[in-house]
mmCIF file of C-alpha atoms and ligand atoms in Angstrom:
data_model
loop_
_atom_site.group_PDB
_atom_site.id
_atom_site.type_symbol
_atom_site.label_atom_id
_atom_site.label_comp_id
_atom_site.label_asym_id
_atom_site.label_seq_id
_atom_site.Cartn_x
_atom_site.Cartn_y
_atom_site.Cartn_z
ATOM 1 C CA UNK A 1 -62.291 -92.210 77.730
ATOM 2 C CA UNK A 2 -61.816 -94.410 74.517
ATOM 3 C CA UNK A 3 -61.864 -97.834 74.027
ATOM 4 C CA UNK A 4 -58.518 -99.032 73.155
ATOM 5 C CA UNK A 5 -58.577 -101.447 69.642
ATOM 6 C CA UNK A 6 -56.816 -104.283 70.092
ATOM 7 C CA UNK A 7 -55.372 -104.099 73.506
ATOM 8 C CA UNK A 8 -59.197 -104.588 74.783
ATOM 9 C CA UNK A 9 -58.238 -101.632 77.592
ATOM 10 C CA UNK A 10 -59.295 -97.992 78.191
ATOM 11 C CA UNK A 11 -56.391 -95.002 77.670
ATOM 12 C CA UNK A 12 -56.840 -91.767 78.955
ATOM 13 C CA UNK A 13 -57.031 -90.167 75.678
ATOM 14 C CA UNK A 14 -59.117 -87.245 76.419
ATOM 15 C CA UNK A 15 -57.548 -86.407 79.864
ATOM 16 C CA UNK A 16 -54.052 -86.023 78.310
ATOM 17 C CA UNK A 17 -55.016 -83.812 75.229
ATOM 18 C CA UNK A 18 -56.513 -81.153 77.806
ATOM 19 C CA UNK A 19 -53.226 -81.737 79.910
ATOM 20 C CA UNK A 20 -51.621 -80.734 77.110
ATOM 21 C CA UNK A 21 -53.289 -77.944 75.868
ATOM 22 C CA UNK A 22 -53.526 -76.212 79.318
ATOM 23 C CA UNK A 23 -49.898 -76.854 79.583
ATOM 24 C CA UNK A 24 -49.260 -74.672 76.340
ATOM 25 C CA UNK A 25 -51.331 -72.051 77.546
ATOM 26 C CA UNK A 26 -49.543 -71.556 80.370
ATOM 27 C CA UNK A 27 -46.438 -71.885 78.604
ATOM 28 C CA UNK A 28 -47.346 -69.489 75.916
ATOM 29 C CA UNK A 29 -48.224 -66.883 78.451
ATOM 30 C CA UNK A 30 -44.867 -67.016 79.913
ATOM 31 C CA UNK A 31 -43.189 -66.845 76.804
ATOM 32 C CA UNK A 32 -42.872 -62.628 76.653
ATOM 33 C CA UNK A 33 -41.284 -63.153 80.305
ATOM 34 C CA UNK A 34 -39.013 -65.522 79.045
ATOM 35 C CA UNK A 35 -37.855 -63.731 76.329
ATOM 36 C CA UNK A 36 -37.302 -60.552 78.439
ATOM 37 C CA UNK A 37 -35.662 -62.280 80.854
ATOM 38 C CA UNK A 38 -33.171 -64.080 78.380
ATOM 39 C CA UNK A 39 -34.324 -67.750 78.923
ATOM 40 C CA UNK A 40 -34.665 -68.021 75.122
ATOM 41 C CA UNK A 41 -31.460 -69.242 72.973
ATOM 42 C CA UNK A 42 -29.749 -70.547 69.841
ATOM 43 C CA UNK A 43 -28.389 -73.933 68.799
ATOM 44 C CA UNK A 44 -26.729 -74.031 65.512
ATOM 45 C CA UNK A 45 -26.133 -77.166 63.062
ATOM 46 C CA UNK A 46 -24.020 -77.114 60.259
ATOM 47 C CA UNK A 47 -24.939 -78.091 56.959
ATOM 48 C CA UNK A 48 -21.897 -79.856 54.946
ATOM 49 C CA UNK A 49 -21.186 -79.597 51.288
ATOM 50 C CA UNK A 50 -21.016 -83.082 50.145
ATOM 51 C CA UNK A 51 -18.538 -82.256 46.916
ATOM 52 C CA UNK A 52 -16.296 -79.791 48.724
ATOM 53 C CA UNK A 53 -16.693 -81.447 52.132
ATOM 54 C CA UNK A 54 -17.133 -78.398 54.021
ATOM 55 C CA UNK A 55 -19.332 -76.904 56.041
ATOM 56 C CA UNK A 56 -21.528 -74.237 53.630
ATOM 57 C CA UNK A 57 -23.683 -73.204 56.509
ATOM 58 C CA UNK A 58 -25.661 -73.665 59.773
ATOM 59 C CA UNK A 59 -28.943 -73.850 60.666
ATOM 60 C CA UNK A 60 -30.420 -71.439 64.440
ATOM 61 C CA UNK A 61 -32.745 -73.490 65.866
ATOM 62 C CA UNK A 62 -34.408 -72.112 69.077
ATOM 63 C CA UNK A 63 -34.509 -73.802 72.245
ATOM 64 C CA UNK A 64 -36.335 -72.490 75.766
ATOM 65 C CA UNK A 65 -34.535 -72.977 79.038
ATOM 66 C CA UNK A 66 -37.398 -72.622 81.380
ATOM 67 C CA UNK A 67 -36.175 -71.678 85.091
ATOM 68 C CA UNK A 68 -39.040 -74.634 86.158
ATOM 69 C CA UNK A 69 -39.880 -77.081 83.355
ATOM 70 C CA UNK A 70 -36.435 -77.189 82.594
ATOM 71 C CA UNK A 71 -35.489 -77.505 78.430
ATOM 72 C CA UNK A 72 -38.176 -76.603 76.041
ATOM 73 C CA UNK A 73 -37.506 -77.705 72.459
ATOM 74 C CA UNK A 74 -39.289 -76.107 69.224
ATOM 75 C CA UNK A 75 -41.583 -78.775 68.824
ATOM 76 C CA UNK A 76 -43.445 -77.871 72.078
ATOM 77 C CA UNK A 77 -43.942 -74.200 71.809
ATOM 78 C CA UNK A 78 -43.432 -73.009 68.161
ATOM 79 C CA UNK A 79 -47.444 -73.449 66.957
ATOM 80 C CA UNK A 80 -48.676 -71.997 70.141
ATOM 81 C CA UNK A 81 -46.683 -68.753 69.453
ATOM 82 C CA UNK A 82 -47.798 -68.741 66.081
ATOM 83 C CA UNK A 83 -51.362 -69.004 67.189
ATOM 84 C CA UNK A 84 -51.246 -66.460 69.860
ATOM 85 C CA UNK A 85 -49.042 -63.821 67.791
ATOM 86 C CA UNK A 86 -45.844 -64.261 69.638
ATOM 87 C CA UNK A 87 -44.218 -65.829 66.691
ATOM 88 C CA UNK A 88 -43.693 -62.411 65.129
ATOM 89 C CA UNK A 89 -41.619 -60.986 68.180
ATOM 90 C CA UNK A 90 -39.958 -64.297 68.554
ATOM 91 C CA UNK A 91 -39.088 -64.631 64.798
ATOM 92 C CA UNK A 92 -37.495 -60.796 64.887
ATOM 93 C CA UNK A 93 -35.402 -61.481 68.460
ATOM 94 C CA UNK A 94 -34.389 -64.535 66.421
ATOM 95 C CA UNK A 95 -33.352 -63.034 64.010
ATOM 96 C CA UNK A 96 -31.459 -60.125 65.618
ATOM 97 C CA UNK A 97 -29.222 -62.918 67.551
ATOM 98 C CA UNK A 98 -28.378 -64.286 64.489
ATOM 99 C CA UNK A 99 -27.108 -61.339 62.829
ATOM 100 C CA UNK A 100 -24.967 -60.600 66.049
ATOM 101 C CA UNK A 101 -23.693 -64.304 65.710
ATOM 102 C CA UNK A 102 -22.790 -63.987 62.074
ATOM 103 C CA UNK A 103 -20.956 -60.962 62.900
ATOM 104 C CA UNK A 104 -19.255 -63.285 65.115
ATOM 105 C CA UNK A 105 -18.376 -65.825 63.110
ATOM 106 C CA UNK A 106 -17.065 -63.338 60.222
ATOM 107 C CA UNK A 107 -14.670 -61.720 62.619
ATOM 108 C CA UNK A 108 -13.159 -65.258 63.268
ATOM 109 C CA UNK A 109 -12.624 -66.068 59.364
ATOM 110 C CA UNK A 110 -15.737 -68.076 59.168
ATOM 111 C CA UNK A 111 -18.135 -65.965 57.103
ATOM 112 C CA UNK A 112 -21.045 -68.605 55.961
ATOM 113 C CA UNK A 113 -24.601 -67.835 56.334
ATOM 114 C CA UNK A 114 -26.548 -68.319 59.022
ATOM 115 C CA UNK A 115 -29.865 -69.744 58.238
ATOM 116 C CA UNK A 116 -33.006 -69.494 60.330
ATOM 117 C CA UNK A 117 -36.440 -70.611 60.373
ATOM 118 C CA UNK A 118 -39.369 -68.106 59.367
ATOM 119 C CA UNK A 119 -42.892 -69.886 60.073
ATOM 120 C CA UNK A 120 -44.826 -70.012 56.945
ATOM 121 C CA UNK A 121 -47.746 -67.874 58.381
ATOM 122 C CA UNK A 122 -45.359 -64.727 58.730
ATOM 123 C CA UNK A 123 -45.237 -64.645 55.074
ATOM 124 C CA UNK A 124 -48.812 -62.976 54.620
ATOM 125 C CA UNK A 125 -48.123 -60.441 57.653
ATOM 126 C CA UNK A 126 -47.002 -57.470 55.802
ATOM 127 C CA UNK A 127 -45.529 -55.195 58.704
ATOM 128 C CA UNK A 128 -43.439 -58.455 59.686
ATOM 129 C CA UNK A 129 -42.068 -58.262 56.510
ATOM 130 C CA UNK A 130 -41.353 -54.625 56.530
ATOM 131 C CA UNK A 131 -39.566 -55.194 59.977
ATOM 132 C CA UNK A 132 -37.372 -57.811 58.583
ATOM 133 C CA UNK A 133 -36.001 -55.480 55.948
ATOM 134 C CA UNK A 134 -35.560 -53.026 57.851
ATOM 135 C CA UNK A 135 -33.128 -54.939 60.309
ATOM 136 C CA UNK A 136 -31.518 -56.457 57.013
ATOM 137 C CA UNK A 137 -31.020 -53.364 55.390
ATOM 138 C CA UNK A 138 -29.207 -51.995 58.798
ATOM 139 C CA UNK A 139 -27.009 -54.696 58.627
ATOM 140 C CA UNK A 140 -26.139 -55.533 55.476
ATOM 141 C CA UNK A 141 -23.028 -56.769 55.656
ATOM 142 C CA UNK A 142 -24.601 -60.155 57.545
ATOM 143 C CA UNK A 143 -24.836 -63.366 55.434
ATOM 144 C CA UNK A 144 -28.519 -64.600 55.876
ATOM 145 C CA UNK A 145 -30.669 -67.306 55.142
ATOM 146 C CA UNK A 146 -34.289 -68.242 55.778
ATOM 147 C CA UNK A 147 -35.941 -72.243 55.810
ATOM 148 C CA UNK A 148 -39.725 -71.508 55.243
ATOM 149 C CA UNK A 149 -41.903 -74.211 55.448
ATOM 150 C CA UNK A 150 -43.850 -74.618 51.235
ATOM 151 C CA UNK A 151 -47.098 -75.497 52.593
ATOM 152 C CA UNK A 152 -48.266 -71.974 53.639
ATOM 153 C CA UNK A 153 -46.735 -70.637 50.759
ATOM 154 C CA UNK A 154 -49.795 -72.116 49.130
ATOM 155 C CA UNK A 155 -52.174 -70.538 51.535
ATOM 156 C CA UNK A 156 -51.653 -67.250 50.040
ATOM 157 C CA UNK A 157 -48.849 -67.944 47.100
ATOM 158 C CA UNK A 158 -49.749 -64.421 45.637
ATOM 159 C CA UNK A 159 -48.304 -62.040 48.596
ATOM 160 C CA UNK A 160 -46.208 -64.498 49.906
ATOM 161 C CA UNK A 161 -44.053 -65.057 47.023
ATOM 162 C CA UNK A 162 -43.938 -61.470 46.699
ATOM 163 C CA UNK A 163 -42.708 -61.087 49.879
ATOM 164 C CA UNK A 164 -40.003 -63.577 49.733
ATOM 165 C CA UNK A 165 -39.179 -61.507 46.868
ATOM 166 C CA UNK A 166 -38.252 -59.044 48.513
ATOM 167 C CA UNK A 167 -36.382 -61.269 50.954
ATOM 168 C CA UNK A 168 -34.546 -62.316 47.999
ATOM 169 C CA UNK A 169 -33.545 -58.589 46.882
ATOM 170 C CA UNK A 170 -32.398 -57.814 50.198
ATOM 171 C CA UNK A 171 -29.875 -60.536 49.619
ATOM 172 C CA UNK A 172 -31.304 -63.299 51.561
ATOM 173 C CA UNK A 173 -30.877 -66.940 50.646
ATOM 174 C CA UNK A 174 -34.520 -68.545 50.571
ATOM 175 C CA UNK A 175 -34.714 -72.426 51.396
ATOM 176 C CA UNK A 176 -38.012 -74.639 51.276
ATOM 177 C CA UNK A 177 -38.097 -76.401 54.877
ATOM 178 C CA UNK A 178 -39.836 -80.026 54.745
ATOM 179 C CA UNK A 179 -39.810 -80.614 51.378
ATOM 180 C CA UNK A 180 -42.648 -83.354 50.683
ATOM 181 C CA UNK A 181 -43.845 -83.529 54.723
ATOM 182 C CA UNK A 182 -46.851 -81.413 53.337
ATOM 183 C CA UNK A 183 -48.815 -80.310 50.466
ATOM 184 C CA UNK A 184 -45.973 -79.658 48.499
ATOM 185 C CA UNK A 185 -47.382 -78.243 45.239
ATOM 186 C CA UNK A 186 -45.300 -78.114 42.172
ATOM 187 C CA UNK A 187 -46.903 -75.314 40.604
ATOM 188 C CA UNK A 188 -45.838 -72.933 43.643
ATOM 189 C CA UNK A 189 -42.350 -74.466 43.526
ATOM 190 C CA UNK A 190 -41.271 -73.199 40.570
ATOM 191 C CA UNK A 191 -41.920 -69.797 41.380
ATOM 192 C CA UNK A 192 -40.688 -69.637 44.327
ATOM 193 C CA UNK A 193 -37.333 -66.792 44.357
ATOM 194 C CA UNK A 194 -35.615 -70.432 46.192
ATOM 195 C CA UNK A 195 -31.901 -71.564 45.872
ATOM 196 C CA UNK A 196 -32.326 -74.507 48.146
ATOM 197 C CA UNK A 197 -34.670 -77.399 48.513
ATOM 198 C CA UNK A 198 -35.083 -79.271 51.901
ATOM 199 C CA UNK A 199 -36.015 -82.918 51.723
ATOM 200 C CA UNK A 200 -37.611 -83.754 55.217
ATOM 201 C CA UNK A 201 -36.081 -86.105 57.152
ATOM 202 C CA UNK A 202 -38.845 -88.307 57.034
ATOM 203 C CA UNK A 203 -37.607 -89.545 53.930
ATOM 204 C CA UNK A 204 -33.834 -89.639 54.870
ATOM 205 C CA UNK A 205 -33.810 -91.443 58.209
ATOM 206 C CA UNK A 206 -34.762 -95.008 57.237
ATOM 207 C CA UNK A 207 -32.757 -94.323 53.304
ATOM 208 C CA UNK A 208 -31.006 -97.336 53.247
ATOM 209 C CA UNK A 209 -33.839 -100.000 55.010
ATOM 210 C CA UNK A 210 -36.794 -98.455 53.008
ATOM 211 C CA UNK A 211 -37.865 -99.232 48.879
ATOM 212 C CA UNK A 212 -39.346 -96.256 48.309
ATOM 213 C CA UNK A 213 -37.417 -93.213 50.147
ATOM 214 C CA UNK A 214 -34.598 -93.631 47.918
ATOM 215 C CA UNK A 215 -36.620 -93.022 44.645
ATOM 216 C CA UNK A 216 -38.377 -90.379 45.960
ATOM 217 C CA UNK A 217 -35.648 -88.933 47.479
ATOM 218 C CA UNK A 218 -33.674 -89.479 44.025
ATOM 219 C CA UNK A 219 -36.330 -88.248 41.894
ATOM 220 C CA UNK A 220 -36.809 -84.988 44.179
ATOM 221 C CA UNK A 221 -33.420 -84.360 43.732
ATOM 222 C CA UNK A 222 -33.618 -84.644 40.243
ATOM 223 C CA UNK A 223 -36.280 -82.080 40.063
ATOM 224 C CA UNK A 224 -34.516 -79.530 42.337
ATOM 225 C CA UNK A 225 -31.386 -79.802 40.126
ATOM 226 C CA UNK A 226 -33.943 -79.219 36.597
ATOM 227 C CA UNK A 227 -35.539 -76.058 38.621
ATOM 228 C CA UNK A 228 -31.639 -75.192 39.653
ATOM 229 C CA UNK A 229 -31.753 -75.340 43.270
ATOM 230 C CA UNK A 230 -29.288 -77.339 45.639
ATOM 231 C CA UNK A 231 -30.691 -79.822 47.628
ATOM 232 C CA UNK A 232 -30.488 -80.411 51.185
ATOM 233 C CA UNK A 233 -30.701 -83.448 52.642
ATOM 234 C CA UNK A 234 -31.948 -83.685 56.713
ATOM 235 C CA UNK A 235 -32.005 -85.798 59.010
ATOM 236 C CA UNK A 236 -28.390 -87.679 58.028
ATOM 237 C CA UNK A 237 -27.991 -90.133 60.729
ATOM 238 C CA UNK A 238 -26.061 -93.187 59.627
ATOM 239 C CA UNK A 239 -22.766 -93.384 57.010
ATOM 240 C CA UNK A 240 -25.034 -95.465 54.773
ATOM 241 C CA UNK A 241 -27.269 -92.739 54.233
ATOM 242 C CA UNK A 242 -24.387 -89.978 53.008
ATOM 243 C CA UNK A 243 -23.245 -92.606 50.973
ATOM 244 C CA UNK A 244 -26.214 -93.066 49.345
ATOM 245 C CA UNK A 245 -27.380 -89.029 48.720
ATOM 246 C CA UNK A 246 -23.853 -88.963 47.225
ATOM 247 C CA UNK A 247 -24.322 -91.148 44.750
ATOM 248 C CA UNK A 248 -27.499 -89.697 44.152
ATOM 249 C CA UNK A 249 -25.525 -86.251 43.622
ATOM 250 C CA UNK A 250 -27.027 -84.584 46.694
ATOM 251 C CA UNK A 251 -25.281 -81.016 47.447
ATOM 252 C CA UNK A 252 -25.904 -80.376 51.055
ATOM 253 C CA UNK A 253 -26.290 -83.030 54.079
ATOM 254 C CA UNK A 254 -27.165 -82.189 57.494
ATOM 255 C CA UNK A 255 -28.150 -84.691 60.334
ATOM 256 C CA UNK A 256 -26.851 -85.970 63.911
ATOM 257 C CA UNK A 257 -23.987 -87.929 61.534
ATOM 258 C CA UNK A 258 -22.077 -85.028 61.017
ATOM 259 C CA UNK A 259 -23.236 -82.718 63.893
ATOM 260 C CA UNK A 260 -26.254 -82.482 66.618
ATOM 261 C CA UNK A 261 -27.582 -78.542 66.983
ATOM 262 C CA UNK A 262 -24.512 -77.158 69.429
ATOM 263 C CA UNK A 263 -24.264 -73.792 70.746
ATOM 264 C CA UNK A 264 -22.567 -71.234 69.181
ATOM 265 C CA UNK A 265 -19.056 -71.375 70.723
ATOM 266 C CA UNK A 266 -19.365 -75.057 69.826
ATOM 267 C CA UNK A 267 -20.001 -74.245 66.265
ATOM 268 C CA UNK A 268 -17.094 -71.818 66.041
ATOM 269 C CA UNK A 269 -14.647 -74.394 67.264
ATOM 270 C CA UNK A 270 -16.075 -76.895 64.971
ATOM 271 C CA UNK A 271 -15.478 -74.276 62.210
ATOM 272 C CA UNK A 272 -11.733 -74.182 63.005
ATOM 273 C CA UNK A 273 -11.728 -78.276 62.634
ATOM 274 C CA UNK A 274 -12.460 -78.582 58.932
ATOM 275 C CA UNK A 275 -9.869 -80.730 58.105
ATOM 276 C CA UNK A 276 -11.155 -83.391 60.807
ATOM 277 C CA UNK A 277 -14.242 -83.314 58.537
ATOM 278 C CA UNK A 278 -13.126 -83.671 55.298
ATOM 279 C CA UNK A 279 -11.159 -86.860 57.317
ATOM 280 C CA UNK A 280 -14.444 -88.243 58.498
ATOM 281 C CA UNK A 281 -15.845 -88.103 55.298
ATOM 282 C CA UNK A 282 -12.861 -89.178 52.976
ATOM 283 C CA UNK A 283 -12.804 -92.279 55.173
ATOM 284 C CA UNK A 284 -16.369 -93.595 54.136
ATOM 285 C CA UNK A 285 -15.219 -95.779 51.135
ATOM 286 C CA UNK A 286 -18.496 -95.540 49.198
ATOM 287 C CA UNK A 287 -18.523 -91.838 49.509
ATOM 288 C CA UNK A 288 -15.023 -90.995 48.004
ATOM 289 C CA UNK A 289 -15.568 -93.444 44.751
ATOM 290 C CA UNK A 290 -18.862 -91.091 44.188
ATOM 291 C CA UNK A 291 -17.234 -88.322 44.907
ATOM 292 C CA UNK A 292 -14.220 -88.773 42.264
ATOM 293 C CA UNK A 293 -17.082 -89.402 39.873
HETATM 294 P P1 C2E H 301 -36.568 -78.001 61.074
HETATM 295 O O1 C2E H 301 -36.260 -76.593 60.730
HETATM 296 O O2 C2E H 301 -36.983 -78.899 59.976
HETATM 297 O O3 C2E H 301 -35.297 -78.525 61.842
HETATM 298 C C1 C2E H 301 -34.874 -79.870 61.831
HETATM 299 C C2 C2E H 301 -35.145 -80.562 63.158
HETATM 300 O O4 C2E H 301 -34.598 -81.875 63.073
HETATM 301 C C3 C2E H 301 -34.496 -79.936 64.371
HETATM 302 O O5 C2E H 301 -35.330 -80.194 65.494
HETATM 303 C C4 C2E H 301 -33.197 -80.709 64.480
HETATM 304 O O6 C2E H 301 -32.630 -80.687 65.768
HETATM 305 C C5 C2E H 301 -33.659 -82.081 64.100
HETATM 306 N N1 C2E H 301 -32.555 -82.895 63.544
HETATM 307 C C6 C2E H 301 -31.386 -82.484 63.020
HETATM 308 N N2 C2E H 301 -30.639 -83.520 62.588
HETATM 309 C C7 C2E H 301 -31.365 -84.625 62.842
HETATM 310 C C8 C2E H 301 -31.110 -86.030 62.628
HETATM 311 O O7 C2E H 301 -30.088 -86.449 62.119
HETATM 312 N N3 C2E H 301 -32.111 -86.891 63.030
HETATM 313 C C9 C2E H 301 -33.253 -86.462 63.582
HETATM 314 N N4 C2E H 301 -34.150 -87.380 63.943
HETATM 315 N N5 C2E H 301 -33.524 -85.135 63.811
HETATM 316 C C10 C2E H 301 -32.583 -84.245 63.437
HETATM 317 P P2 C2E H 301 -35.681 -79.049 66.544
HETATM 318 O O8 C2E H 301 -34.482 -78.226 66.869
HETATM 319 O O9 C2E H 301 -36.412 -79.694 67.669
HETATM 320 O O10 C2E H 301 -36.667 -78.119 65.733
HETATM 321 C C11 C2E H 301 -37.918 -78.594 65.302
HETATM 322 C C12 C2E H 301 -38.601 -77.598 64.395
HETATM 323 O O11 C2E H 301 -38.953 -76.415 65.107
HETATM 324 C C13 C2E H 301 -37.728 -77.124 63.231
HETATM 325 O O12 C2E H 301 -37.756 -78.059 62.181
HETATM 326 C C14 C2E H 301 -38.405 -75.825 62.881
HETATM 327 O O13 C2E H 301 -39.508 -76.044 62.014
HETATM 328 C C15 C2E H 301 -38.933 -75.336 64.214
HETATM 329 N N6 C2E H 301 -38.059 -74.270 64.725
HETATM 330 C C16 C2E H 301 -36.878 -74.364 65.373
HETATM 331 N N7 C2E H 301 -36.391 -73.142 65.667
HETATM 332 C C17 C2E H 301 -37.276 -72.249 65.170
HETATM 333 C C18 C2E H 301 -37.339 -70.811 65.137
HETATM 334 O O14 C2E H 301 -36.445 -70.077 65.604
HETATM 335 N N8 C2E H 301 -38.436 -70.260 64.537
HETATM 336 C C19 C2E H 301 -39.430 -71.031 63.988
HETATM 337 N N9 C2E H 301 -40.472 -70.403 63.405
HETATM 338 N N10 C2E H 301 -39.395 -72.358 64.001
HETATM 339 C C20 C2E H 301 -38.326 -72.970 64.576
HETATM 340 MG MG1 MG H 302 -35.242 -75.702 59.265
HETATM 341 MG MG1 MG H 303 -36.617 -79.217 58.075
HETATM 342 MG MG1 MG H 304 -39.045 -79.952 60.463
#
């Protein structure tokens, strides 16, 4: 028990933490069940080209329906499979779905990359890498993209940037996840094999009502565009906000204003709307005068 600050009460503190971490034990000892037994699957969210106002890609992001507990998002079981080794297996199942689904997508006219998210920590596991390329080289007519999170990049910057290296080679578009939600390091930044920068959405989701996001997120843009990377904006939530990163010459926006994570029929049908997009958009005032700039 802790004493509470202010409120001059007691909360159960303790109690809940160990809640907690039996509850991801359990769950983490399900989790080669669950992928077995196909309880494991992909949302996808576009991410729109500001300029062209299309969408340039979309993003997997994993999701657990659990035949008890019901929907599992990332958040509650991705660092417990990274710190009991499942990540690896989970990573490469990942990322033979999304091959399949870009397959998918090609054979309906819709050939854009499919992105998905390699933990950081995979980077300095050399027989992960080896596995990846291997599936890549087996299927290399699939347009592919990985969002790895800078900050273990810097762990081990050495192997790891030699390994997304070879990432690179094999055709695969590198993005840095988070940008500035951790130790992001300048230095490593610029010599990273990366065509796209990822501004976390820490920084994006209060744009418009804070001082400083807006000249951070300005001046980070700025420096992606001087190390010639496109920049990604997350976390787009309000008209105001794509307004803004326009004018601030943003390339890429992604965020629940244009489209949640949606399954992958969802996606496809969303693909075959375009024009309803590039109507959404053209019908934001502030965006089209930046845009004709
Ligand atoms: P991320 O890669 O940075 O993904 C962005 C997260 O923000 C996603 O949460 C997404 O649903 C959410 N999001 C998208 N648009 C908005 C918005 O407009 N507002 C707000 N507030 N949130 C938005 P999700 O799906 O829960 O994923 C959380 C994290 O889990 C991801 O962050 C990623 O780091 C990790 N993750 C997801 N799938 C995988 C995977 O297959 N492998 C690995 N290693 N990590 C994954
Ligand atoms: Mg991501
Ligand atoms: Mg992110
Ligand atoms: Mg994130």
């Amino acid at each position: 028990l802790e004493r509470a600050g202010d409120a001059g009460g007691f909360e159960l503190i303790d109690l809940s933490l160990a809640d907690h971490a039996v509850d991801r034990l359990t769950l983490i000892a399900d989790l080669p069940r669950a992928i077995a037994a196909g309880e494991l699957f992909l949302h996808y969210q576009p991410k729109i080209n500001v300029r062209q106002q299309q969408v340039s890609s979309a993003e997997a992001l994993i999701r657990w329906q659990h035949p008890d507990r019901g929907l599992i998002m990332p958040g509650d079981f991705i660092a417990a499979a990274e710190d009991s080794g499942l990540i690896g297996p989970l990573t490469l199942w990942t990322l033979r779905q999304v091959i399949a689904d870009q397959r998918r997508l090609a054979a309906l006219g819709h050939d854009i990359p499919l992105f998905l998210n390699i933990s950081g920590m995979l980077l300095a596991n050399a027989g992960f890498i080896d596995e990846v390329c291997e599936i890549i080289t087996a299927n290399p007519a699939a347009k592919l993209g990985f969002e790895i999170t800078e900050t273990a990049v810097i762990r081990d910057p050495e192997s790891a940037i030699r390994h997304l290296q070879r990432f690179a080679d094999h055709g695969v578009v590198l993005a840095i996840d988070d940008y500035g939600a951790g130790l992001s390091s300048l230095a490593y930044l610029k010599q990273l094999p990366a065509k796209e920068l990822k501004i976390d959405k820490m920084f994006i989701t209060q744009l418009t009502s804070s001082h400083r996001d807006p000249l951070i997120v300005r001046s980070t843009i700025d420096l992606a565009h001087a190390l010639e990377m496109e920049v990604t904006a997350e976390g787009v939530e309000t008209p105001a906000a794509l307004a803004l990163l326009s004018v601030m010459g943003c390339d890429l926006v992604q965020g629940y204003l244009i489209s949640r994570p949606v399954p992958f029929p969802a996606l496809c049908s969303y693909l075959g709307e375009q024009d309803q997009l590039a109507e959404t958009m053209a019908s934001r005032p502030v965006f089209l005068r930046s845009g004709s700039s």
